Short mmCIF file of C-alpha atoms in Angstrom, two decimals:
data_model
loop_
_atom_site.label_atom_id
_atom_site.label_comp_id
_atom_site.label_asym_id
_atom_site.label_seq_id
_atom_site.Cartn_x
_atom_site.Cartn_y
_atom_site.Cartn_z
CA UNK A 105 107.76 -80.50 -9.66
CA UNK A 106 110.73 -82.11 -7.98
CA UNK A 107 111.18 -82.18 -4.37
CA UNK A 108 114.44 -81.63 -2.54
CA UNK A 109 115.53 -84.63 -1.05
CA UNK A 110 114.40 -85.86 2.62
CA UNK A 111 118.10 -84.76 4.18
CA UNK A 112 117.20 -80.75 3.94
CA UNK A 113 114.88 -81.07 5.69
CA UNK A 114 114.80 -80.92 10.26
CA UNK A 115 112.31 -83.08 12.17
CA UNK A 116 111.65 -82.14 15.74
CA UNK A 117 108.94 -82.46 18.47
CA UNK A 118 107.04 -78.60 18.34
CA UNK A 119 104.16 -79.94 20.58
CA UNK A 120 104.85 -80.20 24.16
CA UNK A 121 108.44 -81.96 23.20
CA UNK A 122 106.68 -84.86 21.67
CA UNK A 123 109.08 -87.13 19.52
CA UNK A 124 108.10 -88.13 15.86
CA UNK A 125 107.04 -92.24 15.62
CA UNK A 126 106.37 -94.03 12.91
CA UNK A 127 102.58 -94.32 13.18
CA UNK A 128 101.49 -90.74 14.13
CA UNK A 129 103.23 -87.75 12.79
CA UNK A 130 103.66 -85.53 15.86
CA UNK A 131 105.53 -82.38 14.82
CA UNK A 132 107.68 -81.72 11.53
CA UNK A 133 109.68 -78.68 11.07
CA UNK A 134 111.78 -77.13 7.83
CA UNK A 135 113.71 -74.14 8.40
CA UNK A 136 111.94 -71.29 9.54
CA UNK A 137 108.15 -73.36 8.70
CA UNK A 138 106.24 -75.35 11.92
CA UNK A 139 103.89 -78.04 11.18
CA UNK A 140 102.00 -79.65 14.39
CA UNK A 141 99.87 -82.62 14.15
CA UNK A 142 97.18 -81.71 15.94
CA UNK A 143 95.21 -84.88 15.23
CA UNK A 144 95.69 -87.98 13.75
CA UNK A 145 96.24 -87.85 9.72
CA UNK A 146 95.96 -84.18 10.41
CA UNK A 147 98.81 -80.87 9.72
CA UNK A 148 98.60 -78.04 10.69
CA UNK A 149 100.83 -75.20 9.25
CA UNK A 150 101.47 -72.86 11.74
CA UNK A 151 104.09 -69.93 10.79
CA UNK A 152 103.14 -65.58 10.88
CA UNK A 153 105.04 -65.18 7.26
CA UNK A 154 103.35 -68.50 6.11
CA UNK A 155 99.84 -66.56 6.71
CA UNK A 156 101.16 -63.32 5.59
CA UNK A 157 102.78 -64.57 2.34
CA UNK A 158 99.46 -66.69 1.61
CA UNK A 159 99.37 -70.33 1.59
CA UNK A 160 100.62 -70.66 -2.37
CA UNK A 161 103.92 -68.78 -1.53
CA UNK A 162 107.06 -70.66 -2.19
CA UNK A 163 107.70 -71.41 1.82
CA UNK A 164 104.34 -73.07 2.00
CA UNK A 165 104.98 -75.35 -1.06
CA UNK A 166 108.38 -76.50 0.56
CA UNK A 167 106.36 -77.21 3.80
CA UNK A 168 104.05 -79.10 1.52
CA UNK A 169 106.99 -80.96 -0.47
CA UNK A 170 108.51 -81.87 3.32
CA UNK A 171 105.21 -83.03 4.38
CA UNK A 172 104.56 -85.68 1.19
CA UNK A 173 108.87 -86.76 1.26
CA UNK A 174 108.43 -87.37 5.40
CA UNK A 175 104.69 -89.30 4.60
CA UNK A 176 106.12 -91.41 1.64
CA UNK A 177 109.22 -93.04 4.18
CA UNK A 178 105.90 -94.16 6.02
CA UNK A 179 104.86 -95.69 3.01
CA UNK A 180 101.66 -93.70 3.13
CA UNK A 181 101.06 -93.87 -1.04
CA UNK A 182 98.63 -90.64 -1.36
CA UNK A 183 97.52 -88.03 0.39
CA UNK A 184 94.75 -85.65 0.92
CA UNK A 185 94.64 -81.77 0.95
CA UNK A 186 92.01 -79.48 1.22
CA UNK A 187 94.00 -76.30 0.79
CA UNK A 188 93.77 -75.07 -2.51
CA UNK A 189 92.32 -72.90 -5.21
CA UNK A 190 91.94 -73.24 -8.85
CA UNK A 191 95.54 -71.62 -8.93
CA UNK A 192 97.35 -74.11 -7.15
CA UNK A 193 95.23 -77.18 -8.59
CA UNK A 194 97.54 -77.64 -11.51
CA UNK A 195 100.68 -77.82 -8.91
CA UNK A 196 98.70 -80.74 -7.09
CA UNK A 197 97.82 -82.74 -10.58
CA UNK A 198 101.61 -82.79 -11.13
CA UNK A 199 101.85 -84.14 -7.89
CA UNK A 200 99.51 -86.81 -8.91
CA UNK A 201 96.26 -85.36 -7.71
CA UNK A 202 93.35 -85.64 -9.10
CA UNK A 203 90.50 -82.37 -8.62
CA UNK A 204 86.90 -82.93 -8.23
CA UNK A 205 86.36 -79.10 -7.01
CA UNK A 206 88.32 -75.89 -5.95
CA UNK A 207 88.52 -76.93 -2.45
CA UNK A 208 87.97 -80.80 -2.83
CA UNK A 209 91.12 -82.84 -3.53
CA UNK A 210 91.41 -86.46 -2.86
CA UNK A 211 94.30 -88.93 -4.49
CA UNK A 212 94.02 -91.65 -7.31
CA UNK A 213 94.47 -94.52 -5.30
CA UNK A 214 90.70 -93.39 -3.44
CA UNK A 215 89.85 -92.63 0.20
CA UNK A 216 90.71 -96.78 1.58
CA UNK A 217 94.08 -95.82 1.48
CA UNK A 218 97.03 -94.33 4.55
CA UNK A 219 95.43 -90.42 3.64
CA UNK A 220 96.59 -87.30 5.08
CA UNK A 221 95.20 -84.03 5.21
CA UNK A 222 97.01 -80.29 5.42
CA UNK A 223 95.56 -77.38 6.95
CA UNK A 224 96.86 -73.67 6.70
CA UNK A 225 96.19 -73.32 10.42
CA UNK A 226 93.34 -73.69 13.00
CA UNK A 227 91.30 -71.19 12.42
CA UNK A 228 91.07 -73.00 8.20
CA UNK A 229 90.57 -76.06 9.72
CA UNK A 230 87.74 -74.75 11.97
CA UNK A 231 86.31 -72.73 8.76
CA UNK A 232 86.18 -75.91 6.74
CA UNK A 233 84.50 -77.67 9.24
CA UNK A 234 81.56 -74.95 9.50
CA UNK A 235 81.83 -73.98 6.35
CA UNK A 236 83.32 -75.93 3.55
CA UNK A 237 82.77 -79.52 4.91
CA UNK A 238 78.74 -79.24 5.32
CA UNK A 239 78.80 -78.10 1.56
CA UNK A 240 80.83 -80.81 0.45
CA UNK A 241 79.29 -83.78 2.35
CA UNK A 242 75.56 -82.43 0.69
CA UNK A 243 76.74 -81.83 -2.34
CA UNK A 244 79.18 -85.03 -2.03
CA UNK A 245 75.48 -86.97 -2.02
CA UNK A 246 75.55 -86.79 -5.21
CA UNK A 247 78.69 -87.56 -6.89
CA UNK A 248 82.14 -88.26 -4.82
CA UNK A 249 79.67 -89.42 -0.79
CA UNK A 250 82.90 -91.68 -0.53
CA UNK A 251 85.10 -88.87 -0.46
CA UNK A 252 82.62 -86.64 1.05
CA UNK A 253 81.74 -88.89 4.59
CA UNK A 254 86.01 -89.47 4.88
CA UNK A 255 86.82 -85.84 4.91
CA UNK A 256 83.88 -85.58 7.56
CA UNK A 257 85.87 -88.53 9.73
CA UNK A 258 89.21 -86.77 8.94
CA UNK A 259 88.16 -83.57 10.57
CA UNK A 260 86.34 -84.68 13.55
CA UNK A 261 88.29 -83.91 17.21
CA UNK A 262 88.37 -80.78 19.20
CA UNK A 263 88.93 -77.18 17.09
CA UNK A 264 88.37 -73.97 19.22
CA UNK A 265 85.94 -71.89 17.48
CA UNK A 266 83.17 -69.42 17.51
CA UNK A 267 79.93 -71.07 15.84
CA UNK A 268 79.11 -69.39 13.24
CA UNK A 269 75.57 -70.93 12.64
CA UNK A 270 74.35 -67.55 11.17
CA UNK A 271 76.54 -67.84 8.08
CA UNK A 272 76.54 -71.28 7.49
CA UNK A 273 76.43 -72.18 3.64
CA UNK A 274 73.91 -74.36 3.41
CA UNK A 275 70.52 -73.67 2.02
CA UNK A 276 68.35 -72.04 4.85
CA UNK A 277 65.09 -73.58 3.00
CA UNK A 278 66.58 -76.67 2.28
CA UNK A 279 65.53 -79.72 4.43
CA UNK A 280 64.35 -83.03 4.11
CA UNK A 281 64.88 -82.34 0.36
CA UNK A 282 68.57 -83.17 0.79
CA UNK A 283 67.87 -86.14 3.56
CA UNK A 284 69.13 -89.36 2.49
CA UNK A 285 67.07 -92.04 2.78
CA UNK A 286 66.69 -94.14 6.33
CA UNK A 287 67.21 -97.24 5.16
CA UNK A 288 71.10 -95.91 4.28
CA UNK A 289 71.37 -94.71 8.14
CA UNK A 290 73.75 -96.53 10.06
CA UNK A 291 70.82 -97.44 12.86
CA UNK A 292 68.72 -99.12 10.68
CA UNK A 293 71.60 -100.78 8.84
CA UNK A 294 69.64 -104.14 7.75
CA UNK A 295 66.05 -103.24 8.49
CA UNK A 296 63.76 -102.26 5.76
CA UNK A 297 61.65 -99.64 5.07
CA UNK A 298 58.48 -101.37 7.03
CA UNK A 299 59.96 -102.26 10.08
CA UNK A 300 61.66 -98.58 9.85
CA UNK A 301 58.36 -96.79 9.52
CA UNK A 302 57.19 -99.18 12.56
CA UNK A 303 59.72 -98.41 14.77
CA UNK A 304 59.42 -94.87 14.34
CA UNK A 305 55.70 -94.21 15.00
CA UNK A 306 55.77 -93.12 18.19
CA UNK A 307 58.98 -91.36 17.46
CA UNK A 308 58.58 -87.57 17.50
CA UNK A 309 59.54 -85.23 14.35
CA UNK A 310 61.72 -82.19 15.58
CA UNK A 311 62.12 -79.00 13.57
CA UNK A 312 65.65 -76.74 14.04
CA UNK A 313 66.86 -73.57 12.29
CA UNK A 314 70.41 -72.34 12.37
CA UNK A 315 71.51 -70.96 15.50
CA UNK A 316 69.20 -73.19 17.66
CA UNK A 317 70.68 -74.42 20.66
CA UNK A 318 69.03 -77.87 20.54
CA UNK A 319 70.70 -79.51 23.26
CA UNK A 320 71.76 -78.09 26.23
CA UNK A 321 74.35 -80.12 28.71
CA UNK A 322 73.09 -80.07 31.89
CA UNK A 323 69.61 -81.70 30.65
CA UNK A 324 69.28 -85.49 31.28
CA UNK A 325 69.46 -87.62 28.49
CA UNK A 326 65.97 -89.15 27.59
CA UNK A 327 65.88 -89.60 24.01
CA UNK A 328 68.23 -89.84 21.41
CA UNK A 329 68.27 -87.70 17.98
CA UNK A 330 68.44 -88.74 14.65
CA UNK A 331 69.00 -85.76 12.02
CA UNK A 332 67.21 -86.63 9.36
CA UNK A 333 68.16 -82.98 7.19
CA UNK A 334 70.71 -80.03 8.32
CA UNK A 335 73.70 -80.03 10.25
CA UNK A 336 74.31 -79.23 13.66
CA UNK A 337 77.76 -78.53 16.15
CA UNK A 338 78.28 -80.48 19.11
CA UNK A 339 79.95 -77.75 21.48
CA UNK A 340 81.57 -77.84 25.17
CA UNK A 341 81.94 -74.94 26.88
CA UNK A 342 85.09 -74.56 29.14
CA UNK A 343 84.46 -72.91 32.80
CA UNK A 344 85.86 -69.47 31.38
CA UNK A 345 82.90 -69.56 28.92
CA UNK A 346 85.24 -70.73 25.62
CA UNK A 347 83.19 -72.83 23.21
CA UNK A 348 85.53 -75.83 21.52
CA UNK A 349 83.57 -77.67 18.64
CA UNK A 350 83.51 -81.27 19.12
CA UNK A 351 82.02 -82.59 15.92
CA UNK A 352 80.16 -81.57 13.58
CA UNK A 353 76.92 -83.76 12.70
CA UNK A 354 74.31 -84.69 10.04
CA UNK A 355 71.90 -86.76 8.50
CA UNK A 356 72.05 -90.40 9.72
CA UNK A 357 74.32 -89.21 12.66
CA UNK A 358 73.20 -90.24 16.16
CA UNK A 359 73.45 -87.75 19.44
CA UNK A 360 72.77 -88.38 22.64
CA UNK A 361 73.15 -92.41 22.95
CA UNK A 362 75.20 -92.27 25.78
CA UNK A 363 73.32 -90.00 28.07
CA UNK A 364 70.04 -92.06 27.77
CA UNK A 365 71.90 -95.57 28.20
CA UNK A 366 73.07 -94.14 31.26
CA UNK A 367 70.54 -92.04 32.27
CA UNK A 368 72.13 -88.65 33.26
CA UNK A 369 72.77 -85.40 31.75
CA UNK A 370 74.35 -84.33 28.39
CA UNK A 371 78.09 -83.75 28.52
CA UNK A 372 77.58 -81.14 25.41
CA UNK A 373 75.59 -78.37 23.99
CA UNK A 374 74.31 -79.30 20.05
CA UNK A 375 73.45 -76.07 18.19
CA UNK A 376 71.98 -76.11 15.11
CA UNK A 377 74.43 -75.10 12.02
CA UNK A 378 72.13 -75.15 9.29
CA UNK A 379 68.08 -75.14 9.00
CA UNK A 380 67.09 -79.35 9.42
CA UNK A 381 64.91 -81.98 11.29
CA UNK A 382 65.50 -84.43 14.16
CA UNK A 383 63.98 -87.42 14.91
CA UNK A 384 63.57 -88.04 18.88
CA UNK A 385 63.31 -91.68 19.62
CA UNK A 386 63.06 -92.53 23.48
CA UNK A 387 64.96 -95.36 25.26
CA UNK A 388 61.55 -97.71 25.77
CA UNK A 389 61.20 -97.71 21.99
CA UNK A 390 64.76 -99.72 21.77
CA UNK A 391 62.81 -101.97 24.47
CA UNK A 392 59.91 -102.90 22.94
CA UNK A 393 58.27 -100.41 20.06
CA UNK A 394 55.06 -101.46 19.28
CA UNK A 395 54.09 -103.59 16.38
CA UNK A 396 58.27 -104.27 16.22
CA UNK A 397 59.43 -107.65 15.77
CA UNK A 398 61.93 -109.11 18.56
CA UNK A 399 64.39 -109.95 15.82
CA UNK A 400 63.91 -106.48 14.29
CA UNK A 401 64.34 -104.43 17.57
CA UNK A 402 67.54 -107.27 18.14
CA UNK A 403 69.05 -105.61 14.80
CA UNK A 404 68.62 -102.05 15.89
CA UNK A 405 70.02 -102.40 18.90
CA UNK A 406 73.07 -104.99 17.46
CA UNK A 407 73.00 -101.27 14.85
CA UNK A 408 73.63 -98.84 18.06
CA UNK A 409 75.75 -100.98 20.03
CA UNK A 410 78.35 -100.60 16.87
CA UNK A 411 77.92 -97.27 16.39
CA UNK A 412 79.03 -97.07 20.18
CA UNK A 413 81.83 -98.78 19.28
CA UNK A 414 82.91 -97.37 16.93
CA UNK A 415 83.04 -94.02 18.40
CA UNK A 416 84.83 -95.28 21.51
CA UNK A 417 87.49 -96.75 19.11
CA UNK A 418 87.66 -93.49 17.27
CA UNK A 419 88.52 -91.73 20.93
CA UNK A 420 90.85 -94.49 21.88
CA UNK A 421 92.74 -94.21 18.68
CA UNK A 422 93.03 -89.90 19.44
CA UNK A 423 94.29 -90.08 22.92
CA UNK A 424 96.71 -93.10 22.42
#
């Protein structure tokens, strides 16, 4: 398929007046068809006769073709899109595409490179995070986890939605079956197995089922949790009683570091999204866990100190 060429189509800012840049996409517009950026890397297509006419219909694949000609002048080689159906897989192999699964599309040149992902509007992009995403990332385990933990990162940021925990896809029955092992988690990134096992004795095994509220906010923080199976939402909960998702988390994810470093209460509610296990490790176990070596304990810690990090650049890089 041939596009038409970049001059057709309008840019303009659609969010708040914002201004397109070179780095982040803010707002892109072609005729009649509204595309915000809602996050980073993210688009979302919102138009009434784009969601009455269904996403394949010709106006959505000329938002699509405006989307890759505007991405390519940022020299952005591939892109991703997780908006499709055996139907319209064949349009995105033309497109240079390759398809792993119905609703799993990532490009040639891999997940290292500028990607970008395209949404039919917020209430898809809240249904594959819920629904679609905790499928692919334990399925993704197994043959594409590359592809499978980017999508996760590409999706994270606030998406107003209800939780559906109770129809969640993942097996209810299925837990530490599907847990990967702790070794691979980014805590205990250079520790082995021993020194794992001997750093968690005193830690305390935690059983959830979907719909669970695990966390609530108020509570101080005196322990952190380390899913070791399942998935859970980290919700707020505006003073008008909306729920916005935060993130959605899973094995080898961490929650709650930043309440028990500082010692006061929970900024969000974590309810469970799928059946799964926690493991609650409490802050004097960073300090000195029994039977630990200092150099050991030195690692872990070195381990949490860069997850911080890495989530503070994550939020620095959204609000700038």
């Amino acid at each position: 398929m041939r596009w038409p060429p970049a001059g057709r189509y309008r840019h303009g800012g659609l969010v708040g007046g914002a201004e397109l840049d070179p780095v982040r996409v803010k707002a892109l517009a072609v005729g009649p068809v509204a595309a915000a950026f809602s996050k980073q890397n993210v688009f979302v297509v919102r138009n009434e006769a784009v969601a009455r006419a269904h996403r394949k219909s010709a106006v959505f694949t000329e938002l699509i073709g405006a989307v890759i000609d505007y991405l390519a002048k940022l020299s952005a080689p591939w892109f991703v899109f997780i908006d499709c159906d055996p139907e319209t897989v064949p349009l995105y192999e033309r497109l240079g595409f390759r398809c792993h699964a119905p609703h799993f599309l990532y490009p040639r040149g891999g997940v290292d490179v500028p990607t970008y992902l395209v949404v039919h509007d917020l209430n898809y992009l809240a249904s594959i995070r819920s629904r679609v995403l905790p499928v692919l990332l334990q399925r993704g385990q197994a043959h594409v986890p590359a592809a499978a933990r980017f999508f996760r990162e590409m999706v994270e940021g606030p998406v107003e939605a209800d939780i559906p925990a109770t129809d969640a896809p993942i097996d209810p029955h299925g837990t530490m079956d599907t847990a990967p092992p702790l070794r691979e988690m980014p805590l205990f990134k250079g520790v082995g197995n021993p020194d794992i096992e001997t750093f968690l004795d005193d830690a305390a095994r935690v059983e959830f089922h979907a719909g669970d509220q695990i966390i609530d906010a108020p509570a101080r923080g005196i322990a952190v949790y380390l899913p070791r199976a399942g998935f859970v939402h980290v919700v707020k909960t505006s003073p008008m009683g909306r729920k916005t998702i935060v993130t959605t988390l899973g094995p080898g994810d961490l929650l709650g570091e930043m309440s028990m470093l500082l010692g006061e209460g929970r900024t969000a509610d974590v309810v469970a999204l799928s059946n799964g296990e926690m493991i609650r490790i409490r802050p004097q176990q960073f300090l000195a866990a029994k039977g630990v070596d200092a150099a050991v304990l030195a690692r872990i810690n070195l381990n949490l100190a860069a997850i911080l990090a890495r989530r503070l650049k994550a939020t620095t890089n959204l609000v700038a």
